[in-house]
Coordinates of C-alpha atoms in Angstrom, one line a residue:
X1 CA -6.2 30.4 -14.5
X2 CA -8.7 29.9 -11.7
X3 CA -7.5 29.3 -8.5
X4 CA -7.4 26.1 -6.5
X5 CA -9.9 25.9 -2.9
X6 CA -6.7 26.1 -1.3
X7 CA -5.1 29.0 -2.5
X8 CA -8.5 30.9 -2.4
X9 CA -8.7 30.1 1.0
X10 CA -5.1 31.6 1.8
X11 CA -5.8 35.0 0.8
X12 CA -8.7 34.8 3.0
X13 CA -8.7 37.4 6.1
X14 CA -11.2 36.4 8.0
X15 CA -12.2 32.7 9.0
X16 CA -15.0 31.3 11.3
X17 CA -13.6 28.1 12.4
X18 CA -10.1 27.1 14.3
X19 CA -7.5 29.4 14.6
X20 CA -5.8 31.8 12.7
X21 CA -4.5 29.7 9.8
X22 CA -0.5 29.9 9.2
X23 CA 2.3 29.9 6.8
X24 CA 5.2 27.1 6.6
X25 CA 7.4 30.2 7.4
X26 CA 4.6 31.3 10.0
X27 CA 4.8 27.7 11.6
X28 CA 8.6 28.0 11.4
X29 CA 9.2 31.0 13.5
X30 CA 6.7 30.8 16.2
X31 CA 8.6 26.9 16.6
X32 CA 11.7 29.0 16.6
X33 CA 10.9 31.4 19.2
X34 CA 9.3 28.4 21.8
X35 CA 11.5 28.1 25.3
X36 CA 11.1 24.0 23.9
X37 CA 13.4 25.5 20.7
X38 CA 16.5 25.3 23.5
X39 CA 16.1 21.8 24.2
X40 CA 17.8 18.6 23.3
X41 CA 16.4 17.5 19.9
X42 CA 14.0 14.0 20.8
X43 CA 15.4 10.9 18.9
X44 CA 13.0 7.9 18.3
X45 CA 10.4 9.1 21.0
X46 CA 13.1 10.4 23.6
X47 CA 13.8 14.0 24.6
X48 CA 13.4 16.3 27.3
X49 CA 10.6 18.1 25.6
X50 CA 8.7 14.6 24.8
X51 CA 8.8 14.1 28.4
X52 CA 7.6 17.0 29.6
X53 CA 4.9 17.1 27.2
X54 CA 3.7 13.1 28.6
X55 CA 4.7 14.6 32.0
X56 CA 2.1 17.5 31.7
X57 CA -0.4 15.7 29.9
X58 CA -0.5 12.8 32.6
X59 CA -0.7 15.5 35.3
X60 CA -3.4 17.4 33.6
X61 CA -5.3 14.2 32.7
X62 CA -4.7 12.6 36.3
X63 CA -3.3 9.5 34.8
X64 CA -0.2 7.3 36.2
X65 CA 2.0 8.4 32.9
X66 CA 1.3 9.0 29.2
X67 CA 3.2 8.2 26.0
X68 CA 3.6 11.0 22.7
X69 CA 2.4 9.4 19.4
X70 CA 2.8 11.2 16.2
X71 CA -0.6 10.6 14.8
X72 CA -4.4 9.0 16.3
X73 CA -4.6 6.7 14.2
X74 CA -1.9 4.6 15.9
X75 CA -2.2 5.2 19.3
X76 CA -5.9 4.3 19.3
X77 CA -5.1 1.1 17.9
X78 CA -2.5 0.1 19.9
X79 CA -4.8 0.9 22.8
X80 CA -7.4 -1.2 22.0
X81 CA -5.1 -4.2 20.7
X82 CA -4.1 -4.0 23.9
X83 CA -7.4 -4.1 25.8
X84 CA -8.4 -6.9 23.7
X85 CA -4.9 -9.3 24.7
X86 CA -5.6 -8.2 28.1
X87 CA -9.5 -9.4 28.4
X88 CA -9.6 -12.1 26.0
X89 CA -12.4 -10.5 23.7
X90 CA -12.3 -8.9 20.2
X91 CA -15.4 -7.5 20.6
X92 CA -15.0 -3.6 21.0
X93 CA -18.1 -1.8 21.5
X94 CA -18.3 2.1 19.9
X95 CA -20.3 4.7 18.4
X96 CA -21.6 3.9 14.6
X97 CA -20.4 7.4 14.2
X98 CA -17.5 7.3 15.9
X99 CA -13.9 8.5 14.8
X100 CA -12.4 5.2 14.8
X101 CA -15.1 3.6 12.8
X102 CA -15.5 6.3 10.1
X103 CA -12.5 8.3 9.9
X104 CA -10.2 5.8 10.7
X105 CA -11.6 3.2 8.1
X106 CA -12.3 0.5 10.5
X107 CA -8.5 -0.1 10.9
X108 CA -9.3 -1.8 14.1
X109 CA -11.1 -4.9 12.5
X110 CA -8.8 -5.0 9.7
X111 CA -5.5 -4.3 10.7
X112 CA -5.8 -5.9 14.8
X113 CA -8.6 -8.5 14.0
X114 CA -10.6 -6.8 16.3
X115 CA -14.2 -7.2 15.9
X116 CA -17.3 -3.8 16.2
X117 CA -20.1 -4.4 18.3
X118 CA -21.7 -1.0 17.1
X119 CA -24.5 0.5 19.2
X120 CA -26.4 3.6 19.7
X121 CA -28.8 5.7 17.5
X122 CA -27.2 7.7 14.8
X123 CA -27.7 11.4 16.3
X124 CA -27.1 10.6 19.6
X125 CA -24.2 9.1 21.8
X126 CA -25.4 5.6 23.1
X127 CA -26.2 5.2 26.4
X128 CA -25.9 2.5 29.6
X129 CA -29.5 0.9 28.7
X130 CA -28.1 0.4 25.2
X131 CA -24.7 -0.5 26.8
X132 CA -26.4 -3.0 28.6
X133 CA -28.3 -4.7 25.9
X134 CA -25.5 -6.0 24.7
X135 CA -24.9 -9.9 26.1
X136 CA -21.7 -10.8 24.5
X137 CA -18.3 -10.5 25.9
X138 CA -16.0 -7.4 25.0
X139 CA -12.6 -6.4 24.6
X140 CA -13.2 -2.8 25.8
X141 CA -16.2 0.1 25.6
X142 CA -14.8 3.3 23.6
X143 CA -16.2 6.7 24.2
X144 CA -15.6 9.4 21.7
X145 CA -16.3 12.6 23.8
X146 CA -17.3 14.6 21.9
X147 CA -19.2 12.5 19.5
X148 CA -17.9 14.9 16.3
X149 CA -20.0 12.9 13.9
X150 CA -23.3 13.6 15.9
X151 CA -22.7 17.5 16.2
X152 CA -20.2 17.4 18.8
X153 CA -22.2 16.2 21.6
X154 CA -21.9 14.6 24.8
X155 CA -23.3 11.7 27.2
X156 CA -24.8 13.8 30.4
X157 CA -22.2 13.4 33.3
X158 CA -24.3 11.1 34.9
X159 CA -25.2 9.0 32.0
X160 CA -21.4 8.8 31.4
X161 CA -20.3 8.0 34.8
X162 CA -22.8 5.1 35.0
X163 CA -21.2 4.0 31.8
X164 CA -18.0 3.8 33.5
X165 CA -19.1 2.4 36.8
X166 CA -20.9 -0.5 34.4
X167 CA -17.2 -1.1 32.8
X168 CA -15.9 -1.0 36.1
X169 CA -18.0 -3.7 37.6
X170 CA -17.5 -5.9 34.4
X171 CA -13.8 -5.5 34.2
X172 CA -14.4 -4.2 30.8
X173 CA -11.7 -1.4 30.3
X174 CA -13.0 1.9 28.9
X175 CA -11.1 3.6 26.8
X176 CA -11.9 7.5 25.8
X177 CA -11.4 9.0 22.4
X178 CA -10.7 12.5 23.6
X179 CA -9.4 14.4 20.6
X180 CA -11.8 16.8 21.4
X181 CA -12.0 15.9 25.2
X182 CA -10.2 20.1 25.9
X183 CA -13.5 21.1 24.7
X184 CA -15.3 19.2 26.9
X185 CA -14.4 21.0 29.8
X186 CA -16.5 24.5 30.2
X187 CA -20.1 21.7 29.3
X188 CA -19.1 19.3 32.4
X189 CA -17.9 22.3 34.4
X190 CA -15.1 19.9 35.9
X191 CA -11.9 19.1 35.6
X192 CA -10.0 17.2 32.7
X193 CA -8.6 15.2 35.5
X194 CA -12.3 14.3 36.7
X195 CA -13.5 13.2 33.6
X196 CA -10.4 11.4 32.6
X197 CA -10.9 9.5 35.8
X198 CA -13.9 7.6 34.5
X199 CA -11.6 5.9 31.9
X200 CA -9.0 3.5 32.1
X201 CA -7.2 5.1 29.1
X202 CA -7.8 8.6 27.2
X203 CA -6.2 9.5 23.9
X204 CA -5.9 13.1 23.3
X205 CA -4.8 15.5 20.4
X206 CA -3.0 18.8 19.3
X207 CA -4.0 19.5 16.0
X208 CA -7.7 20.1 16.7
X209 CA -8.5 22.7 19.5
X210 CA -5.0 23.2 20.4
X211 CA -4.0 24.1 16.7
X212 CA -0.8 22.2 17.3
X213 CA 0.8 20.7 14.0
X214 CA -0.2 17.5 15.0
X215 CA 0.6 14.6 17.2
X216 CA -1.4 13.0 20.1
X217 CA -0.9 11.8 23.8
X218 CA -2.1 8.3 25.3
X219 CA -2.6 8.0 28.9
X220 CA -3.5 5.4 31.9
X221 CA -1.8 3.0 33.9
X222 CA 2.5 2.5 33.3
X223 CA 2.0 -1.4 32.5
X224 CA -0.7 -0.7 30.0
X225 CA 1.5 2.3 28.3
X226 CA 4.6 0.1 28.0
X227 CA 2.4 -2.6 26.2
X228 CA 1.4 0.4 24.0
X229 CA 4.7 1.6 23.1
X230 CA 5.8 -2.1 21.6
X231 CA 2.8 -1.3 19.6
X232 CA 3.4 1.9 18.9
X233 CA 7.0 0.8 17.2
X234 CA 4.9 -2.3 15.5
X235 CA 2.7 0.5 14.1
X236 CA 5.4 3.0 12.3
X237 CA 4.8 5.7 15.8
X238 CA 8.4 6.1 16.5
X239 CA 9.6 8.8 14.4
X240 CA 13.4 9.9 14.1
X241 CA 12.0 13.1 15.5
X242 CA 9.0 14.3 16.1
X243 CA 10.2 18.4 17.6
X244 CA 8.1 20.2 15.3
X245 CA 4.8 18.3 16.9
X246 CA 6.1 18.5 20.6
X247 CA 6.9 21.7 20.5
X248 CA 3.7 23.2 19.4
X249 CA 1.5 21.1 21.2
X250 CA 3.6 22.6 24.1
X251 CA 2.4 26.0 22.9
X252 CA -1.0 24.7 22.8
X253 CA -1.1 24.0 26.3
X254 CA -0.7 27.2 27.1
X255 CA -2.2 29.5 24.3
X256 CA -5.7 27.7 24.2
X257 CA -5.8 25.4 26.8
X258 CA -7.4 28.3 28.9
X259 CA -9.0 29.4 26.7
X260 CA -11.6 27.2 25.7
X261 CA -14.5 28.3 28.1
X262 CA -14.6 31.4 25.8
X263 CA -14.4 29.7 22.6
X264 CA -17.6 27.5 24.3
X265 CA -19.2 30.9 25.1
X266 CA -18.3 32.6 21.7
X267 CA -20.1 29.3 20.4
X268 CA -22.7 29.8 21.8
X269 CA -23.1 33.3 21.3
X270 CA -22.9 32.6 17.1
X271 CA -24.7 29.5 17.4
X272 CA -28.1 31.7 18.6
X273 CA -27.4 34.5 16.0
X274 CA -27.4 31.6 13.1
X275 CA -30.4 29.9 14.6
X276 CA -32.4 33.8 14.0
X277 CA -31.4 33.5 10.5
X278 CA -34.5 32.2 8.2
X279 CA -34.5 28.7 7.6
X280 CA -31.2 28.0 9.7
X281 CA -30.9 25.6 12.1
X282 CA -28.1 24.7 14.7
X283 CA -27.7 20.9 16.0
X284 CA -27.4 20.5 18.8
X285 CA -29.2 23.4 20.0
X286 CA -27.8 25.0 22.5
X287 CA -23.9 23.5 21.3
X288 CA -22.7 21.5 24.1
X289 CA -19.0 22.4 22.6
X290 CA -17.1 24.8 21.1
X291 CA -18.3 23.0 18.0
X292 CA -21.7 22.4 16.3
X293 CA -23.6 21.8 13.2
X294 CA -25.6 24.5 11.2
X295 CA -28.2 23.0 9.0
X296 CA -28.4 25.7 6.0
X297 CA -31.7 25.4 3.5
X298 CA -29.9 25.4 0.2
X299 CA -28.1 22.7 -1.4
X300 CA -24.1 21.4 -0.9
X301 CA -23.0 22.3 -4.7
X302 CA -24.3 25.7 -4.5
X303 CA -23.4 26.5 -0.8
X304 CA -19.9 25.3 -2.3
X305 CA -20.3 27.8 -5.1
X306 CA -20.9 30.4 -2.7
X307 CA -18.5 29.5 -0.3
X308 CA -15.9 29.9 -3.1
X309 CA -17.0 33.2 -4.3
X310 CA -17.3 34.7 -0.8
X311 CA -13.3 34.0 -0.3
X312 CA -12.4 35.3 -3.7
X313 CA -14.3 38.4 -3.7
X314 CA -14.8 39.4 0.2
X315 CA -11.7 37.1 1.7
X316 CA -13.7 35.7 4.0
X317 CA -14.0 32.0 5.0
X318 CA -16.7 30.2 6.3
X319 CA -17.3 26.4 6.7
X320 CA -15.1 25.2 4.0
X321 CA -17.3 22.0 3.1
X322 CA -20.7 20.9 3.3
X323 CA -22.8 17.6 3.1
X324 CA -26.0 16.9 1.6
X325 CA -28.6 15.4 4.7
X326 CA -31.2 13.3 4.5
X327 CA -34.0 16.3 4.4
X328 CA -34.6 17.2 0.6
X329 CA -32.7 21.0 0.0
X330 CA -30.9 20.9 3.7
X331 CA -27.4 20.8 3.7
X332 CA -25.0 20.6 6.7
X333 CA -22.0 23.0 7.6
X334 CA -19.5 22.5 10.9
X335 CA -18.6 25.1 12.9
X336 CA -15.7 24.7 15.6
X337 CA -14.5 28.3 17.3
X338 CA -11.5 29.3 17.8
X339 CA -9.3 32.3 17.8
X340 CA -9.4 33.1 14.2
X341 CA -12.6 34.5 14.3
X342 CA -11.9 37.0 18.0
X343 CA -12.3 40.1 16.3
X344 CA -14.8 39.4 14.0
X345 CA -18.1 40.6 15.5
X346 CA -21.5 38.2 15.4
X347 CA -23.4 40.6 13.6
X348 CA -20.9 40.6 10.3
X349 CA -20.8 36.6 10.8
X350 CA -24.5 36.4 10.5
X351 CA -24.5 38.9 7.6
X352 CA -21.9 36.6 5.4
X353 CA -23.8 33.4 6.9
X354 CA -27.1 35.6 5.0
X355 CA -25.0 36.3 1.8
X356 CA -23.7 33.0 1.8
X357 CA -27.5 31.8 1.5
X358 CA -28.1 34.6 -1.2
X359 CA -25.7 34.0 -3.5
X360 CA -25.9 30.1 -3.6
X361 CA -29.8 30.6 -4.2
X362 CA -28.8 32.4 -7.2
X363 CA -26.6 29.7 -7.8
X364 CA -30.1 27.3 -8.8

C-alpha cells in the first residue's frame, strides 16, 4: 500500500520550511518539561499561565492588556464586531488577499453582518492614496502585516505609519492582523512595541513562527478587550482549558522569538541561491520576511509528483504544496524559515530545489 502525503512526510529528515516537525509524544514531553507544567491548570480562560502569557504579550506589544484566544479566527472577529458597534460603520476596509477575506471565508460579512470595502492591487499591500480614495464611512482599516497572500510583504514604514496617522485623524480604529507580525521585526529594524503602536488593536499567533500548538493573543486598550471577551464566549473561545496552547506559546516566546533576525537572514541567504537556479524566481525579491515565494518553471502536478518522490526516496521535504499561477508552465512554492532547516547547508537545498525541477520534468 502506498503511503499517504502525511506519512511520507514523517519519515522525512530534513525539511526547508518551519521548524522541526514533532510527534504527539514529542509535543507531550517538551509540555511536560515547561517551568508552565508546575502551574495551576487555566479553567475557562483563567490561570496563572494565561495571565502571564496576556501579561508578556501586552508588554512586548506595548498595549494596555491583551486577552488569550484559542484560535484567529475568533478573535479577529470579535475585534472587528467590535470596531464596527463602536463607530457605527459596517464597512471594514482590507486587503483582497488578506487572511480574513480568503482564509477565513469571509466570516466577517457573514457571521457579524459586517460589510468588505476591498482595496489594493493584487501583489501588493494597498497603500494611503488607495486608502484615501475610498469616500464612504468605515467601521475600521485592517492591516495584515505581512501580507502572506502577496509573498509575505510589507507596507514601507513610512507608507504604514501615514496609514495609521490617516485612521487616527478620522477616528477610524486600525486594527493589525499580525500573525506573522514576529517576523516583521529584523525588515522594520524596530521594535514590536513601535510597530504595534501604529494600531489600535493587534492580533498575534503561536502556531506560525513561534511553532506553538496553536492559540493567539489580542491586544489594545482594557475597555475594547473586555467588549472582546463577551465576544470571545458568543464565539465558542472559552475553552475548559486551553494549557497545551499556553504553555507552548510560552516556549515560543523564548525559543524563537530571538531568533527571528536569523531566520530573516537565513531567508535571505536561500532566497539568492534559488533565484541562481535556471528559470527560478523569488517574489518578492529580496524577501522582506522570513517568508517568500519561489516561482518554479514546471507545472503544480508534476512538482507534486516530485515533491512526493523526493520524501520517499531521499527523506527530504521541501514546499509541501504548490499552485498553478497565471503564467503558462510557472508554478508557485512558499518558503517560511525556521529551525528545521539550521543544519542543512544552502548548497544541498539548492541541489534538491535542482532535482526537484529534474525529476518533475521527467514527470511530462
Amino acid at each position: 500500500m502506498s503511503l499517504s502525503k502525511r506519512e511520507l512526510k514523517r519519515q522525512c529528515i530534513r525539511f526547508l520550511s518551519g521548524h522541526k516537525p514533532k510527534t504527539q509524544r514529542e509535543w507531550l514531553e517538551s509540555i511536560s518539561a515547561s517551568p508552565a507544567a508546575d502551574m495551576l491548570m487555566d479553567f475557562y480562560g483563567e490561570g496563572p499561565a494565561v495571565a502571564e502569557l496576556e501579561q508578556e504579550v501586552a508588554g512586548i506589544l506595548g498595549k494596555e492588556t491583551a486577552v488569550f484566544v484559542p484560535k484567529g479566527v475568533v478573535a479577529q472577529q470579535a475585534a472587528l464586531r467590535v470596531w464596527a458597534d463602536r463607530s457605527g460603520s459596517r464597512n471594514i476596509a482590507l486587503h483582497p488577499k488578506s487572511h480574513i477575506d480568503v482564509d477565513e471565508k469571509s466570516a466577517y460579512e457573514r457571521l457579524m453582518d459586517l460589510k468588505g470595502t476591498r482595496l489594493g492591487k493584487d501583489h501588493l499591500p494597498f497603500t494611503l492614496q488607495e486608502l484615501e480614495a475610498l469616500h464612504e464611512p468605515l467601521g475600521a482599516v485592517t492591516v495584515e502585516l505581512p501580507l502572506r497572500r502577496a509573498g509575505f510583504k510589507l507596507p514601507s514604514w513610512e507608507e504604514l505609519e501615514a496609514i495609521s496617522r490617516w485612521t487616527k485623524e478620522h477616528k477610524v480604529p486600525l486594527h493589525f492582523d499580525g500573525a506573522r507580525i514576529w517576523e516583521t521585526g529584523p525588515y522594520y529594524g524596530r521594535s514590536y512595541a513601535e510597530i504595534s503602536a501604529l494600531a489600535d488593536s493587534v492580533y498575534v499567533s503561536f502556531y506560525k513562527g513561534l511553532g506553538g500548538l496553536g492559540g493567539c493573543i489580542l491586544a489594545g486598550p482594557k475597555d475594547f478587550i473586555d467588549e472582546v471577551s463577551v465576544w470571545k464566549a458568543r464565539l465558542g473561545g472559552n475553552l475548559y482549558t486551553a494549557f497545551p496552547y499556553v504553555i507552548t506559546a510560552l516556549e515560543g516566546l523564548k525559543q524563537h522569538l530571538p531568533k527571528m533576525g536569523q531566520y530573516y537572514t537565513r531567508a535571505l541567504e536561500i532566497a539568492k541561491a534559488l533565484s541562481e537556479l535556471p528559470g527560478v524566481l523569488i517574489a518578492p525579491d529580496p524577501p522582506q520576511t522570513n517568508g517568500f515565494q519561489v516561482y518554479l518553471p514546471a507545472e503544480a502536478e508534476a512538482l507534486q509528483t516530485a515533491e512526493l518522490r523526493l520524501a520517499e526516496e531521499d527523506k527530504i521535504w521541501l514546499f509541501g504544496w504548490f499552485d498553478e499561477t497565471r503564467v503558462p508552465g510557472f508554478s508557485m512554492g512558499e518558503i517560511q524559515i525556521g529551525d528545521a532547516c539550521e543544519e542543512w547547508p544552502t548548497t544541498e537545498i539548492v541541489e534538491a530545489v535542482r532535482k526537484l525541477l529534474e525529476i518533475a520534468k521527467s514527470c511530462r
